[in-house]
XYZ file of C-alpha atoms in Angstrom:
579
model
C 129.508 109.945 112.546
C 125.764 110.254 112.694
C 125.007 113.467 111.281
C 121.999 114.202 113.856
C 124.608 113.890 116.831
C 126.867 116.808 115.921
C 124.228 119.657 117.703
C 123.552 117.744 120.516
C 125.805 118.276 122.473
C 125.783 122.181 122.084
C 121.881 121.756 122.396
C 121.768 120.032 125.514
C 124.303 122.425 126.899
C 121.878 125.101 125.603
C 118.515 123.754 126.985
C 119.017 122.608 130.546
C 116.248 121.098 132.337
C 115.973 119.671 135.835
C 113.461 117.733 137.593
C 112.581 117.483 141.203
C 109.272 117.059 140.984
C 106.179 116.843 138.510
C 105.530 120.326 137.870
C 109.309 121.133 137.281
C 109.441 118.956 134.397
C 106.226 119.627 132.842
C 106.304 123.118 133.010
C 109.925 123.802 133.167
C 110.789 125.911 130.017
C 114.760 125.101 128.894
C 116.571 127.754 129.761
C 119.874 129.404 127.612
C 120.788 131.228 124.572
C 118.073 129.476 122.246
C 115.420 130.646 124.220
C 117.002 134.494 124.278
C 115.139 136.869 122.329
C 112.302 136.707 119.331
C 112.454 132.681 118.169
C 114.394 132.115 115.357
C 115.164 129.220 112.403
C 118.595 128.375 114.726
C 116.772 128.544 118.146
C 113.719 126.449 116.957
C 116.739 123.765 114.979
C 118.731 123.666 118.169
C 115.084 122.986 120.534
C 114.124 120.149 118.169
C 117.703 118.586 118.192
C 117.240 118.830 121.967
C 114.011 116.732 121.569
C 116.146 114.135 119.804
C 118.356 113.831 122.416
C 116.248 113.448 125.143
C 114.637 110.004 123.986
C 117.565 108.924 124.848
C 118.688 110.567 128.022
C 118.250 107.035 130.071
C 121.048 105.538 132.142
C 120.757 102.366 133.886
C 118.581 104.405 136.096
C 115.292 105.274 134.451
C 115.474 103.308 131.275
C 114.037 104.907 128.192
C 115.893 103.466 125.032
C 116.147 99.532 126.438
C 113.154 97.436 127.999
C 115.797 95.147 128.985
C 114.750 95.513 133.117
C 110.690 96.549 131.787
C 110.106 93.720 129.340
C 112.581 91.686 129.332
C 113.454 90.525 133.089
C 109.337 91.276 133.695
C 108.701 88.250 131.449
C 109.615 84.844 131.070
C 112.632 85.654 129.043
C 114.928 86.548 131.577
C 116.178 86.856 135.289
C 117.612 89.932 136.766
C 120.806 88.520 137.055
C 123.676 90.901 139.010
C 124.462 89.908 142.606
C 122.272 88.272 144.218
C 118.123 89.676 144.641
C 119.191 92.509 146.519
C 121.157 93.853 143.724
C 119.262 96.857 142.691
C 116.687 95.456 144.354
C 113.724 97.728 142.201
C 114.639 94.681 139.261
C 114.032 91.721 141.496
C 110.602 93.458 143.060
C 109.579 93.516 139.008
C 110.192 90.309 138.493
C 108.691 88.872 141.325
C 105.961 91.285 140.325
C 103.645 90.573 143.559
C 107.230 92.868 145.108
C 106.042 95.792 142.842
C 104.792 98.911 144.604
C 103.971 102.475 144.088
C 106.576 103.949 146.616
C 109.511 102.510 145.123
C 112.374 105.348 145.022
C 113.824 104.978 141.556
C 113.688 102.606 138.081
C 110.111 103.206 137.045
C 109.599 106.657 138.666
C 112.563 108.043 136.937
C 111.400 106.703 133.735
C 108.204 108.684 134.392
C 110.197 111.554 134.677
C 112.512 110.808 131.834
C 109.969 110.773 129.636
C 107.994 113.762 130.982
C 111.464 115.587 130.478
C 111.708 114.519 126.971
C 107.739 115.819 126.209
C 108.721 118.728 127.829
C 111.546 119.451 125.153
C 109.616 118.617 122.646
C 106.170 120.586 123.133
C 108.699 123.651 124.334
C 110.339 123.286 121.031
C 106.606 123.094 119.155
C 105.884 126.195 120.887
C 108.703 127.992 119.335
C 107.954 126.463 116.308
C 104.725 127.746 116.281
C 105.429 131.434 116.481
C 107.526 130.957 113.560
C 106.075 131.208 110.062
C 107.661 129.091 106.597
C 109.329 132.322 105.532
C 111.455 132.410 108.804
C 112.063 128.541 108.753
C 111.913 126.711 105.229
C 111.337 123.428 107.640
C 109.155 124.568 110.204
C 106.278 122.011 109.213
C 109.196 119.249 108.657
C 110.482 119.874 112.119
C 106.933 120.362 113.666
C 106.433 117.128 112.429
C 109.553 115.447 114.123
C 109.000 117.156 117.630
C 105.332 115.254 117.252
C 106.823 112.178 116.292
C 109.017 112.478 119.283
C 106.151 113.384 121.683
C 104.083 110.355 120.043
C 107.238 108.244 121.130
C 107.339 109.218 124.421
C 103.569 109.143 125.353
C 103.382 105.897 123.518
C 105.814 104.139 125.678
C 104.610 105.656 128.879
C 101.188 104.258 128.265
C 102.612 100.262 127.508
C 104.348 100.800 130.839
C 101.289 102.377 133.157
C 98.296 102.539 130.842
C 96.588 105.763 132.880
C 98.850 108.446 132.050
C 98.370 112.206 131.459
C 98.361 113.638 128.014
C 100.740 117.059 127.960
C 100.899 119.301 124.466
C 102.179 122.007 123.830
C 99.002 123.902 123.903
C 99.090 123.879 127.679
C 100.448 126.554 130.116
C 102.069 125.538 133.453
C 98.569 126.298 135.288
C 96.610 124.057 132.995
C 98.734 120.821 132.940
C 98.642 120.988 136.637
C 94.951 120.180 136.038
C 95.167 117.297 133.723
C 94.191 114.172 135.313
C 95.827 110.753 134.295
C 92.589 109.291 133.688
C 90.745 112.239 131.307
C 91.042 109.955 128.726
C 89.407 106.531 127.984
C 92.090 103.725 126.743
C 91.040 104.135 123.401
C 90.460 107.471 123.421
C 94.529 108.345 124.963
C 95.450 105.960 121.813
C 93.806 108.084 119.231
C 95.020 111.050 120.723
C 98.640 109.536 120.670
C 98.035 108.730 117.387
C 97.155 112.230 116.251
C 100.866 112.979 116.646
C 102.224 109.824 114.093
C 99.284 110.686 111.669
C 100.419 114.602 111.909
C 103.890 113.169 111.132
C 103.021 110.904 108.169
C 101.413 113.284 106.644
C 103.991 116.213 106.585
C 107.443 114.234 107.450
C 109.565 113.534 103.837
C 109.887 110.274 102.801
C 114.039 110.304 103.679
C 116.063 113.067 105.312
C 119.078 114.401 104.662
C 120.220 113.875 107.925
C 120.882 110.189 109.078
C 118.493 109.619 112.496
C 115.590 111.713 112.180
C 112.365 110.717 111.710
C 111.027 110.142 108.087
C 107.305 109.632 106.611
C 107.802 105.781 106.899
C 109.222 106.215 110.660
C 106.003 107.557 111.374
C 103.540 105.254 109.510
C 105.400 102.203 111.265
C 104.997 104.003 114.672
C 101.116 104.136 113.804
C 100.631 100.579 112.761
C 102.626 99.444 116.318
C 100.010 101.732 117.910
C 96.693 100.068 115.644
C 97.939 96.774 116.781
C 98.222 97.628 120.271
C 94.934 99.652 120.306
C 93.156 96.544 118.377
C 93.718 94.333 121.754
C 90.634 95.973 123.166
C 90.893 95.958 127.037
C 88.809 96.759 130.188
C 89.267 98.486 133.438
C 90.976 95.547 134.506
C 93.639 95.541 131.909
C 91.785 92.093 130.647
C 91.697 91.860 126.477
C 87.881 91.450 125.963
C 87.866 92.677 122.022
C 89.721 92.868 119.199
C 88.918 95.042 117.001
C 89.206 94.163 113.112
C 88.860 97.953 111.770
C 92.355 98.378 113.530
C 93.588 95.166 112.343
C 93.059 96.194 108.626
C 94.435 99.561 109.850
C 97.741 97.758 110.544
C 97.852 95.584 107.378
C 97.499 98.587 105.076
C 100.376 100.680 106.862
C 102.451 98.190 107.173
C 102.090 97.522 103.464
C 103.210 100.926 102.998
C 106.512 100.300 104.586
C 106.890 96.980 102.512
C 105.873 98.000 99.602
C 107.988 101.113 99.258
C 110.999 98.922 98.774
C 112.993 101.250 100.838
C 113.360 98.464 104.263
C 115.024 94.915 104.177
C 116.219 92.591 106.430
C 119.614 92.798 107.358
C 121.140 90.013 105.144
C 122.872 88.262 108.810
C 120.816 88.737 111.761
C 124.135 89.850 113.453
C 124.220 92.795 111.559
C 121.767 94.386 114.302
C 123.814 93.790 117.103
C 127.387 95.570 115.740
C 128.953 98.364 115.762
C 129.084 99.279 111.753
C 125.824 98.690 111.080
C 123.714 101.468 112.495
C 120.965 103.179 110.453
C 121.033 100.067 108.240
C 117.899 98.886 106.230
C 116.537 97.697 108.317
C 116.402 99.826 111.097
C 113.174 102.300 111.086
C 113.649 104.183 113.795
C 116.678 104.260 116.015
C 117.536 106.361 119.496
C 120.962 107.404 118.327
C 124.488 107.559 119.627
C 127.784 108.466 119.326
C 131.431 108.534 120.615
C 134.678 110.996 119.828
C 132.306 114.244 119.230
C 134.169 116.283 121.209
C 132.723 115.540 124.707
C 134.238 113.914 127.503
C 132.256 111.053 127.002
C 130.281 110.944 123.665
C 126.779 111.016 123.104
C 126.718 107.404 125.101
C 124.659 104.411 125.811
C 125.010 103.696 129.155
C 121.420 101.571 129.864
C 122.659 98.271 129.488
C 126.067 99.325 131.557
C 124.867 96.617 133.910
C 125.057 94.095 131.675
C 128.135 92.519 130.370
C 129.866 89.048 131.906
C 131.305 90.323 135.526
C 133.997 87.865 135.404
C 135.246 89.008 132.050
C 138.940 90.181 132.831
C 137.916 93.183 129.551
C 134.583 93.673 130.970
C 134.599 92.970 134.419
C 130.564 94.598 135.646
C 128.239 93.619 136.775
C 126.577 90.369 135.364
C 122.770 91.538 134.938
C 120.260 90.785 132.341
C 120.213 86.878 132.253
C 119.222 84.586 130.009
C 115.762 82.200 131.355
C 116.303 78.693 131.265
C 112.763 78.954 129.958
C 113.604 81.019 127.148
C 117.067 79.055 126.584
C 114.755 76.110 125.945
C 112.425 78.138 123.238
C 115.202 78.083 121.041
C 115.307 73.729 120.743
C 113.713 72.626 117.249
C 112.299 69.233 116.340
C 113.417 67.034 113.956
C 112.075 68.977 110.844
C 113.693 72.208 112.291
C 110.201 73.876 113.992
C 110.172 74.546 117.509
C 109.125 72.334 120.170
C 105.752 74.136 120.387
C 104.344 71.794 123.347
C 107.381 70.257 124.293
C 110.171 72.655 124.838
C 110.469 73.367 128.488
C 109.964 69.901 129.632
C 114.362 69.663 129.583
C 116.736 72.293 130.930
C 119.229 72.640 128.919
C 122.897 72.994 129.306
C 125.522 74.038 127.803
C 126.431 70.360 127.754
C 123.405 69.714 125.933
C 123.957 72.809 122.968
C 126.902 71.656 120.872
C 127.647 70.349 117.459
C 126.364 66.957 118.213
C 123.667 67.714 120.882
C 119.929 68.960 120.156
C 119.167 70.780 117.587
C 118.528 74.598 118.115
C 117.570 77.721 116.232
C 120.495 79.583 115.232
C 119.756 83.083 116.681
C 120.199 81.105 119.918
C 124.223 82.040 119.177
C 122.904 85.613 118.530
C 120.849 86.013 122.171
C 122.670 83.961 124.560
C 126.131 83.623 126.200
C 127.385 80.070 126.142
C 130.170 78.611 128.118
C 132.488 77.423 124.651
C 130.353 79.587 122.550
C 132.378 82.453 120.087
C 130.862 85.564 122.648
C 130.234 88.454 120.526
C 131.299 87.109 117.387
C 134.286 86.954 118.559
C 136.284 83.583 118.169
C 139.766 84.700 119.854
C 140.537 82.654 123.052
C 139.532 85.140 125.126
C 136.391 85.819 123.398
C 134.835 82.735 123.888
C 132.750 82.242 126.658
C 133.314 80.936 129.912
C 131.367 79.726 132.971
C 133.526 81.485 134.705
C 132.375 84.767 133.458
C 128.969 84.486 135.518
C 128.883 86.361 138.458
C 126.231 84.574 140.314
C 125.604 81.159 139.167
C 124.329 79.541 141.929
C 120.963 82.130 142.281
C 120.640 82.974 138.226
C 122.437 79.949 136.424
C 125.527 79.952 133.392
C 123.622 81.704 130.493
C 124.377 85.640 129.586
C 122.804 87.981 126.943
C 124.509 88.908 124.269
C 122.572 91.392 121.647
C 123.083 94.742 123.755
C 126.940 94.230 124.712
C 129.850 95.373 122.145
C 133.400 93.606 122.291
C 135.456 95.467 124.731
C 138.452 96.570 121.464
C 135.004 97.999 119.864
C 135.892 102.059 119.055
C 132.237 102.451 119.686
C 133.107 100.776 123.463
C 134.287 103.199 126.537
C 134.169 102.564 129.925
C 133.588 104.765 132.652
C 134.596 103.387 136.443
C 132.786 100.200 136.726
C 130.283 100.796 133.817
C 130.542 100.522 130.303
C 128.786 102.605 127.385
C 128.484 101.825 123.448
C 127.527 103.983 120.799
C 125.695 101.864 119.211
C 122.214 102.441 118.026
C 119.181 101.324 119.719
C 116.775 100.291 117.131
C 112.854 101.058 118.389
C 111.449 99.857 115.567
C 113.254 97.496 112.691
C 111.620 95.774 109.292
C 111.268 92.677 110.822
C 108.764 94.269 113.634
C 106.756 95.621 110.355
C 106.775 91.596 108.896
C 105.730 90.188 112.260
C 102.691 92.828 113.170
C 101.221 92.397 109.352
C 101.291 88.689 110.024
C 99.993 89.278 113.151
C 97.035 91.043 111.550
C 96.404 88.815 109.142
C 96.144 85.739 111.490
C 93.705 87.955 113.928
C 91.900 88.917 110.601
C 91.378 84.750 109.526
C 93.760 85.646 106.790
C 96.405 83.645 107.713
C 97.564 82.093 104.967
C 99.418 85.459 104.249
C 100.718 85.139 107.512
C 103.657 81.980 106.315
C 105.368 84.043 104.008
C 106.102 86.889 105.969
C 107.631 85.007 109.001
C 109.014 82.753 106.805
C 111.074 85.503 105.984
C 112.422 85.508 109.354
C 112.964 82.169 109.499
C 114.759 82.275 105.969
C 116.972 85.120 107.646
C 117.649 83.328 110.889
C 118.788 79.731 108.878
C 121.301 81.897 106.820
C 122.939 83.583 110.042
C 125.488 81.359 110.743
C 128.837 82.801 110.009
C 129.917 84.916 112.646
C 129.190 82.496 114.782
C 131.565 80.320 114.273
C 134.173 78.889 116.172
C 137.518 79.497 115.178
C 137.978 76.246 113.169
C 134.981 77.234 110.984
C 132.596 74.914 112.717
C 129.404 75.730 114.315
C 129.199 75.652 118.590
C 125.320 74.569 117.798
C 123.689 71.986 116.237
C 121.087 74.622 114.303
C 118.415 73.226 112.759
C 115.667 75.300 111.262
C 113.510 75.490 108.717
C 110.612 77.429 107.152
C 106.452 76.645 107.027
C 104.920 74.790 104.442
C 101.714 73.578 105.380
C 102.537 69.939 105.935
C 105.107 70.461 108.960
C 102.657 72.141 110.890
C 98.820 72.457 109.735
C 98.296 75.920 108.688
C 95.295 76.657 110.573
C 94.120 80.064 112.565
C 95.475 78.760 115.935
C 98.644 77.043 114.787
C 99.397 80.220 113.025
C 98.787 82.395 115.653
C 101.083 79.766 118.008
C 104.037 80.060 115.066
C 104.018 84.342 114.888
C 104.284 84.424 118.941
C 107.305 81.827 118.854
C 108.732 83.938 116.392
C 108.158 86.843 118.082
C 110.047 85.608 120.882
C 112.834 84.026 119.409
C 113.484 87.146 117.041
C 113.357 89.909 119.665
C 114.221 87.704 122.737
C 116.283 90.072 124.844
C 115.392 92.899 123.618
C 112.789 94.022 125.596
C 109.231 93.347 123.443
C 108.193 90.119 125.071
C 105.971 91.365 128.206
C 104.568 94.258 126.676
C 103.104 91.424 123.452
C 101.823 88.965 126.525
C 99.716 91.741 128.050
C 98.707 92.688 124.109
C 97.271 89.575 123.683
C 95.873 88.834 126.890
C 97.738 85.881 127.785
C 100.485 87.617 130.530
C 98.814 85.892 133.494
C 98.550 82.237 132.173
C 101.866 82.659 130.332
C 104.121 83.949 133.086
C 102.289 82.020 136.164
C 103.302 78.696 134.222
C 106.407 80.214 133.838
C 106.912 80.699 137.354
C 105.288 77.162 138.408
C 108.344 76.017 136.319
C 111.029 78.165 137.053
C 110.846 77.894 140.450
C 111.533 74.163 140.699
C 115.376 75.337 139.206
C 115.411 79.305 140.568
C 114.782 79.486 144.497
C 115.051 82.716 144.138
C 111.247 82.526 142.688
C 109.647 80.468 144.946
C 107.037 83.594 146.313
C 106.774 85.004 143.380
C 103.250 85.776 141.658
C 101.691 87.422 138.351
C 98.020 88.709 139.227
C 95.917 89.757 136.776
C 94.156 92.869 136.540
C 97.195 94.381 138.420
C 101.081 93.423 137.378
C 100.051 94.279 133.421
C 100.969 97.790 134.068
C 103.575 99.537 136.734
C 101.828 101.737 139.631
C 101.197 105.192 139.314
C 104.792 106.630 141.164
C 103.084 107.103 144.325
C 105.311 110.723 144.608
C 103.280 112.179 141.522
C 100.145 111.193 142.944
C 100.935 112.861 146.335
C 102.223 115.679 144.501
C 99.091 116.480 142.556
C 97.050 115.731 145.405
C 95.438 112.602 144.584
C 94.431 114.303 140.840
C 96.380 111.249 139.197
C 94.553 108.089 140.042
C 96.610 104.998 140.954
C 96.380 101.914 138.576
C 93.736 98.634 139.910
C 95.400 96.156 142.623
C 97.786 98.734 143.795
């Protein structure tokens, strides 16, 4: 049992907030015996437990912990999958993104709130924290540092999902935030004063805890170099990259080095490893939202954000089919004849599950990792009624035969329950893992012209990726796949700036595909509009479902402003451009 997950229950049972509006949840102050009295060591543990816990108080209904419906279905790595468009309807209207409007009544809203919620918990438990000194809490400054780190989290994402957001500390009283615009702040100026938090954290967090799932020194110096990286991607009003800037580039080399260096991260030896029950809080997982099951709640402390997501005709799943697989992004996983990926060529087949078998083309092996395949072991799984099945699909004829595979858990799992129709793991969700910190250093070195210290790092990856091929086996020993994939040298592929930077964002996609990353990177490096519209011109010859849709730049790189929290503040928060 994760260690962190004992008090939350108790805490969030102690702490109760609700949220009908904009100034509940930023002012709201949790309410119960913790707050009772003169602060103490126990109240200010139990507040900062409380800020743990509500990172991850998502459902499939404001997501928080998994991009799967923000970056994932928004980019050209998958469809929304479920029944039909007008199944939860908010999804399709993203990924048509021309569909996307401020007024929309829930998904992006509630994630708003969710994560105005979880800022509220954590400045209220800062505020307790301050009124304490070190000789009535030995680990005041430790814990001050987490509740930042958790506050840095939660701005951080809401500002990669709607750029203009407002900036709430614990220094405010309920009159005050009510006056803080969404637009006080300059881009680069809301990043630096995000960043305030991860630097406050570095600086006083221990290097490990002695509690599994909170936030450590190195938690917080890999937070800061995924904020550099971001903030290096200089952009204008318009959301359009028109800099980058090297300082931060340099920034993100020599924290990520930190991380590397220290010897404490690896790679998971399998690439599976991530994806299973077993394995949470592994090395390489930096920072993880964390769950549990069998704690003494009716439930557990629960996952339920991908609950949508398993195979709908699955007689031990059985709901509700969402989260598909792209053709497009099928095809990103086909390799040449030396093992590279078909950089130019890739899309220009569809593959089918026809064409992915031991004698067909020759594919990256994570593709068995991502991506459901009628034969295929599902899950790792190489029963009968593990493998895959066509018939598993709910709605082939609007999303086609491929299903994701990285967020579900075999249904005999102990870390599996399901509640009515949905289903909820307590597995881990990783927010940041080692290979990110490989990836953005190489990433900074090929902005930088260094790239020639870019090939070892993904080739790492790659090394990773080739040696991943046991658990997905079939049940004869053989491999579904015909993998084929190999490493950089130079010679396969001239190791200049541009063919470097082409090589980190394949791997970029192929690691993380599914996961959630993949729109938020386009719109980092500026290429969201010309990526995704040649996506769509594509797509929509073999998705009908498509055929109107539309990226337009300078508009569909962030989500609107919820058009309830600008009426609310009385036009004080300033919608996004295009809406």
């Amino acid at each position: 049992m994760k260690t962190i997950n004992k008090y939350i229950a108790l805490s969030i049972l102690a702490i109760l907030f609700t949220s009908t509006s904009c100034k509940d949840y930023l002012e709201t102050e949790p309410q119960g015996s913790v707050s009772a009295g003169a602060p103490s060591a126990e109240s200010a543990e139990g507040l900062v437990t409380a800020a743990y816990a509500g990172i991850g108080n998502d459902d499939m209904i404001g997501p928080m912990s998994s991009m799967w419906a923000y970056g994932s279905v928004r980019s050209d790595d998958a469809y929304k999958g479920g029944g039909g468009v007008s199944d939860v309807a908010d999804i399709n209207f993203y990924e048509q993104y021309n569909l996307t409007q401020p007024d929309q009544g829930w998904m992006h809203p509630y994630t708003w709130e969710n994560f105005y919620i979880a800022i509220s918990r954590a400045n209220f438990a800062l505020k307790t924290l301050n009124e304490l000194t070190e000789d009535d809490f030995s680990l005041r400054t430790t814990r001050i540092a987490e509740a930042r780190f958790l506050r840095g989290h939660s701005h951080f994402v809401l500002k990669t999902l709607f750029k203009n957001i407002p900036y709430i500390d614990e220094s405010l009283s309920n009159e005050e935030i009510l006056k803080v615009s969404n637009t006080e702040f300059s881009n680069d100026e809301l990043w630096n004063k995000i960043a305030e938090d991860f630097q406050f954290a570095i600086d006083n967090l221990p290097e490990t805890q002695p509690e599994v799932g909170r936030a450590n020194k190195f938690s917080a110096i890999a937070y800061l170099a995924k904020l550099r990286l971001y903030q290096a991607y200089e952009q204008n009003e318009s959301h359009q990259v028109v800099n980058i800037n090297t300082q931060r580039l340099q920034e993100v080399v020599a924290l990520t080095e930190m991380i590397i260096s220290s010897g404490r991260y690896s790679l998971q030896p399998d690439f599976a490893e991530n994806f299973l029950d077993g394995y949470d809080n592994g090395p390489e997982s930096i920072f993880a939202v964390q769950f549990s099951i069998s704690d003494g709640t009716s439930v557990g402390r629960l996952s339920f954000v991908n609950g949508l997501n398993y195979p709908h005709g699955a007689p031990q799943f059985g709901c509700c089919g969402f989260h598909a697989p792209s053709q497009n992004m099928v095809n990103a996983f086909s390799t040449d004849t030396e093992g590279l990926p078909k950089f130019e060529t890739f899309n220009d087949v569809a593959l089918s599950a026809e064409d992915i078998t031991p004698t067909g083309v020759t594919v990256d092996p994570r593709i068995d990792h991502t991506v459901g395949i009628d034969g295929h072991p599902y899950k790792y799984r190489n029963e009968e009624d593990y493998i895959f099945s066509n018939s598993w699909v709910r709605d082939p004829g609007v999303y086609g035969f491929f299903h994701s595979m990285k967020e579900q858990q075999a249904a005999d799992c102990s870390c599996y329950k399901k509640e009515g129709p949905f289903i909820g793991t307590s597995v881990n969700i990783d927010i940041i893992r080692y290979a990110d910190v490989l990836l953005w250093q190489a990433e900074a070195y090929i902005e930088l012209g260094q790239h020639d210290n870019a090939m070892p790092l993904i080739n790492q990856i790659r090394k990773r990726a080739s040696e991943s091929t046991n658990g997905t086996r079939l049940a004869d020993g053989t491999s579904p796949s015909n993998y084929l994939i190999s490493e950089y040298n130079g010679s396969n592929l001239p190791w200049t700036q541009e063919n470097a930077r082409m090589a980190l964002r394949w791997e970029r996609r192929l690691e993380f595909a599914m996961e959630g990353p993949r729109f938020f990177d386009l719109v980092r490096w500026g290429i969201a509009e010309e990526t995704l519209n040649a996506y769509l011109d594509q797509e929509k010859t073999r998705r009908d479902f498509l055929n109107s849709a539309k990226f337009t730049a300078g508009r569909d790189e962030y989500y609107p402003i919820p058009q309830r929290e600008i009426d609310f503040t009385k036009g004080l928060y300033k919608q996004n451009p295009g809406y």
